[in-house]
PDB file of C-alpha atoms in Angstrom:
ATOM      1  CA  MET A  27       3.170   2.975 -29.651  1.00 50.00           C
ATOM      2  CA  ALA A  28       6.246   0.821 -28.996  1.00 48.00           C
ATOM      3  CA  ASN A  29       8.340   3.422 -30.829  1.00 64.00           C
ATOM      4  CA  ILE A  30       7.965   5.735 -27.810  1.00 81.00           C
ATOM      5  CA  ILE A  31      10.304   3.544 -25.725  1.00 88.00           C
ATOM      6  CA  THR A  32      13.798   4.907 -26.199  1.00 90.00           C
ATOM      7  CA  ASP A  33      17.133   3.965 -24.696  1.00 89.00           C
ATOM      8  CA  GLU A  34      16.882   7.090 -22.533  1.00 92.00           C
ATOM      9  CA  THR A  35      13.496   5.940 -21.226  1.00 91.00           C
ATOM     10  CA  ILE A  36      14.910   2.521 -20.296  1.00 91.00           C
ATOM     11  CA  GLU A  37      17.907   4.157 -18.623  1.00 92.00           C
ATOM     12  CA  TYR A  38      15.626   6.513 -16.672  1.00 93.00           C
ATOM     13  CA  VAL A  39      13.370   3.672 -15.517  1.00 91.00           C
ATOM     14  CA  GLY A  40      16.460   1.702 -14.518  1.00 91.00           C
ATOM     15  CA  ILE A  41      17.657   4.642 -12.419  1.00 93.00           C
ATOM     16  CA  LEU A  42      14.245   4.991 -10.769  1.00 95.00           C
ATOM     17  CA  ALA A  43      14.143   1.263 -10.032  1.00 94.00           C
ATOM     18  CA  LYS A  44      17.797   1.307  -8.930  1.00 94.00           C
ATOM     19  CA  LEU A  45      18.662  -1.383 -11.458  1.00 92.00           C
ATOM     20  CA  GLU A  46      21.869  -1.816 -13.365  1.00 92.00           C
ATOM     21  CA  LEU A  47      20.877  -3.343 -16.678  1.00 91.00           C
ATOM     22  CA  SER A  48      23.243  -4.908 -19.148  1.00 93.00           C
ATOM     23  CA  PRO A  49      22.828  -3.927 -22.819  1.00 92.00           C
ATOM     24  CA  LEU A  50      20.991  -7.220 -23.450  1.00 95.00           C
ATOM     25  CA  GLU A  51      18.659  -6.618 -20.487  1.00 93.00           C
ATOM     26  CA  ARG A  52      17.983  -3.090 -21.718  1.00 92.00           C
ATOM     27  CA  GLU A  53      16.903  -4.398 -25.111  1.00 92.00           C
ATOM     28  CA  GLU A  54      14.653  -7.018 -23.462  1.00 94.00           C
ATOM     29  CA  ALA A  55      13.146  -4.350 -21.187  1.00 92.00           C
ATOM     30  CA  LYS A  56      12.567  -2.136 -24.214  1.00 92.00           C
ATOM     31  CA  LYS A  57      10.703  -4.957 -25.981  1.00 92.00           C
ATOM     32  CA  ASP A  58       8.699  -5.777 -22.836  1.00 93.00           C
ATOM     33  CA  MET A  59       7.659  -2.162 -22.321  1.00 92.00           C
ATOM     34  CA  GLY A  60       6.700  -1.917 -25.976  1.00 91.00           C
ATOM     35  CA  ARG A  61       4.502  -5.009 -25.636  1.00 92.00           C
ATOM     36  CA  MET A  62       2.889  -3.532 -22.530  1.00 92.00           C
ATOM     37  CA  LEU A  63       2.070  -0.304 -24.338  1.00 91.00           C
ATOM     38  CA  ASP A  64       0.714  -2.252 -27.311  1.00 91.00           C
ATOM     39  CA  TYR A  65      -1.534  -4.199 -24.940  1.00 93.00           C
ATOM     40  CA  ILE A  66      -2.766  -0.969 -23.366  1.00 91.00           C
ATOM     41  CA  ASP A  67      -3.540   0.340 -26.858  1.00 90.00           C
ATOM     42  CA  LYS A  68      -5.499  -2.849 -27.514  1.00 91.00           C
ATOM     43  CA  LEU A  69      -7.458  -2.351 -24.279  1.00 88.00           C
ATOM     44  CA  ASN A  70      -8.200   1.254 -25.256  1.00 88.00           C
ATOM     45  CA  GLU A  71     -10.000  -0.077 -28.348  1.00 90.00           C
ATOM     46  CA  LEU A  72     -12.650  -1.745 -26.182  1.00 90.00           C
ATOM     47  CA  ASP A  73     -16.049  -0.109 -25.908  1.00 91.00           C
ATOM     48  CA  THR A  74     -16.487   0.666 -22.221  1.00 87.00           C
ATOM     49  CA  ALA A  75     -19.495   2.944 -22.587  1.00 90.00           C
ATOM     50  CA  GLY A  76     -21.982   2.194 -19.853  1.00 89.00           C
ATOM     51  CA  VAL A  77     -19.486   0.230 -17.774  1.00 86.00           C
ATOM     52  CA  GLU A  78     -19.312   1.534 -14.234  1.00 84.00           C
ATOM     53  CA  PRO A  79     -15.751   2.137 -12.999  1.00 84.00           C
ATOM     54  CA  MET A  80     -14.618  -0.295 -10.307  1.00 82.00           C
ATOM     55  CA  VAL A  81     -12.489   0.319  -7.262  1.00 79.00           C
ATOM     56  CA  HIS A  82     -12.064  -3.377  -6.578  1.00 79.00           C
ATOM     57  CA  VAL A  83     -12.971  -6.643  -8.267  1.00 81.00           C
ATOM     58  CA  PHE A  84     -15.341  -7.502  -5.435  1.00 80.00           C
ATOM     59  CA  SER A  85     -18.137  -5.144  -4.517  1.00 76.00           C
ATOM     60  CA  MET A  86     -17.109  -3.172  -1.484  1.00 71.00           C
ATOM     61  CA  ASN A  87     -19.627  -2.166   1.124  1.00 76.00           C
ATOM     62  CA  ASN A  88     -18.993  -0.363   4.358  1.00 75.00           C
ATOM     63  CA  VAL A  89     -17.309  -3.084   6.386  1.00 75.00           C
ATOM     64  CA  PHE A  90     -16.971  -1.037   9.545  1.00 82.00           C
ATOM     65  CA  ARG A  91     -19.063  -1.937  12.512  1.00 80.00           C
ATOM     66  CA  GLU A  92     -20.770   0.683  14.598  1.00 84.00           C
ATOM     67  CA  ASP A  93     -18.498   1.915  17.370  1.00 83.00           C
ATOM     68  CA  VAL A  94     -20.295   0.749  20.496  1.00 83.00           C
ATOM     69  CA  VAL A  95     -18.639   0.412  23.894  1.00 81.00           C
ATOM     70  CA  THR A  96     -19.182  -3.153  25.078  1.00 80.00           C
ATOM     71  CA  ASN A  97     -16.942  -3.337  28.131  1.00 79.00           C
ATOM     72  CA  LYS A  98     -17.286  -1.701  31.503  1.00 79.00           C
ATOM     73  CA  ASP A  99     -14.794   0.317  33.499  1.00 80.00           C
ATOM     74  CA  ASP A 100     -12.524  -2.350  34.999  1.00 81.00           C
ATOM     75  CA  SER A 101      -9.946   0.071  36.397  1.00 81.00           C
ATOM     76  CA  ASP A 102     -10.581  -1.014  40.008  1.00 83.00           C
ATOM     77  CA  ASP A 103     -10.122  -4.684  39.101  1.00 85.00           C
ATOM     78  CA  ILE A 104      -6.971  -3.876  37.128  1.00 86.00           C
ATOM     79  CA  LEU A 105      -5.482  -1.814  39.953  1.00 87.00           C
ATOM     80  CA  LYS A 106      -5.891  -4.753  42.335  1.00 87.00           C
ATOM     81  CA  ASN A 107      -2.825  -6.263  40.625  1.00 84.00           C
ATOM     82  CA  ALA A 108      -0.705  -3.109  40.978  1.00 87.00           C
ATOM     83  CA  PRO A 109       2.189  -3.335  43.429  1.00 88.00           C
ATOM     84  CA  GLU A 110       1.728   0.383  44.182  1.00 89.00           C
ATOM     85  CA  LYS A 111      -1.047   2.771  43.212  1.00 86.00           C
ATOM     86  CA  LYS A 112      -1.711   6.465  43.581  1.00 88.00           C
ATOM     87  CA  ASP A 113      -4.845   8.463  42.709  1.00 88.00           C
ATOM     88  CA  GLY A 114      -6.414   5.571  40.783  1.00 84.00           C
ATOM     89  CA  ALA A 115      -3.338   4.865  38.635  1.00 87.00           C
ATOM     90  CA  PHE A 116      -0.236   2.683  38.693  1.00 88.00           C
ATOM     91  CA  LYS A 117       2.641   4.241  40.616  1.00 89.00           C
ATOM     92  CA  VAL A 118       5.968   3.656  38.904  1.00 89.00           C
ATOM     93  CA  PRO A 119       9.508   4.770  39.673  1.00 88.00           C
ATOM     94  CA  ARG A 120      10.427   8.247  38.388  1.00 87.00           C
ATOM     95  CA  THR A 121      12.427   8.043  35.158  1.00 90.00           C
ATOM     96  CA  VAL A 122      12.980  11.757  34.437  1.00 88.00           C
ATOM     97  CA  GLU A 123      14.455  14.195  36.935  1.00 80.00           C
TER      98      GLU A 123
END
């Protein structure tokens, strides 16, 4: 499968990755990509029948807690610190005319 990697492929990948590769680096990248594809071919030879696909190495369960309100309405206590208040809210200087 390494024969699929052409100079045009390396140039295209270099453009996508915004890399300027020297001719020596292009040849090395070509060899590396060929080895990667050979490894993928090797993995494709494995018998994976009956193996359940994984999303993550560790088993993932629902890690979300139930959304339960645990605090009370402290707006009156909070407004005690306000320099000015109006209708149960902080009063601030107007910023838009």
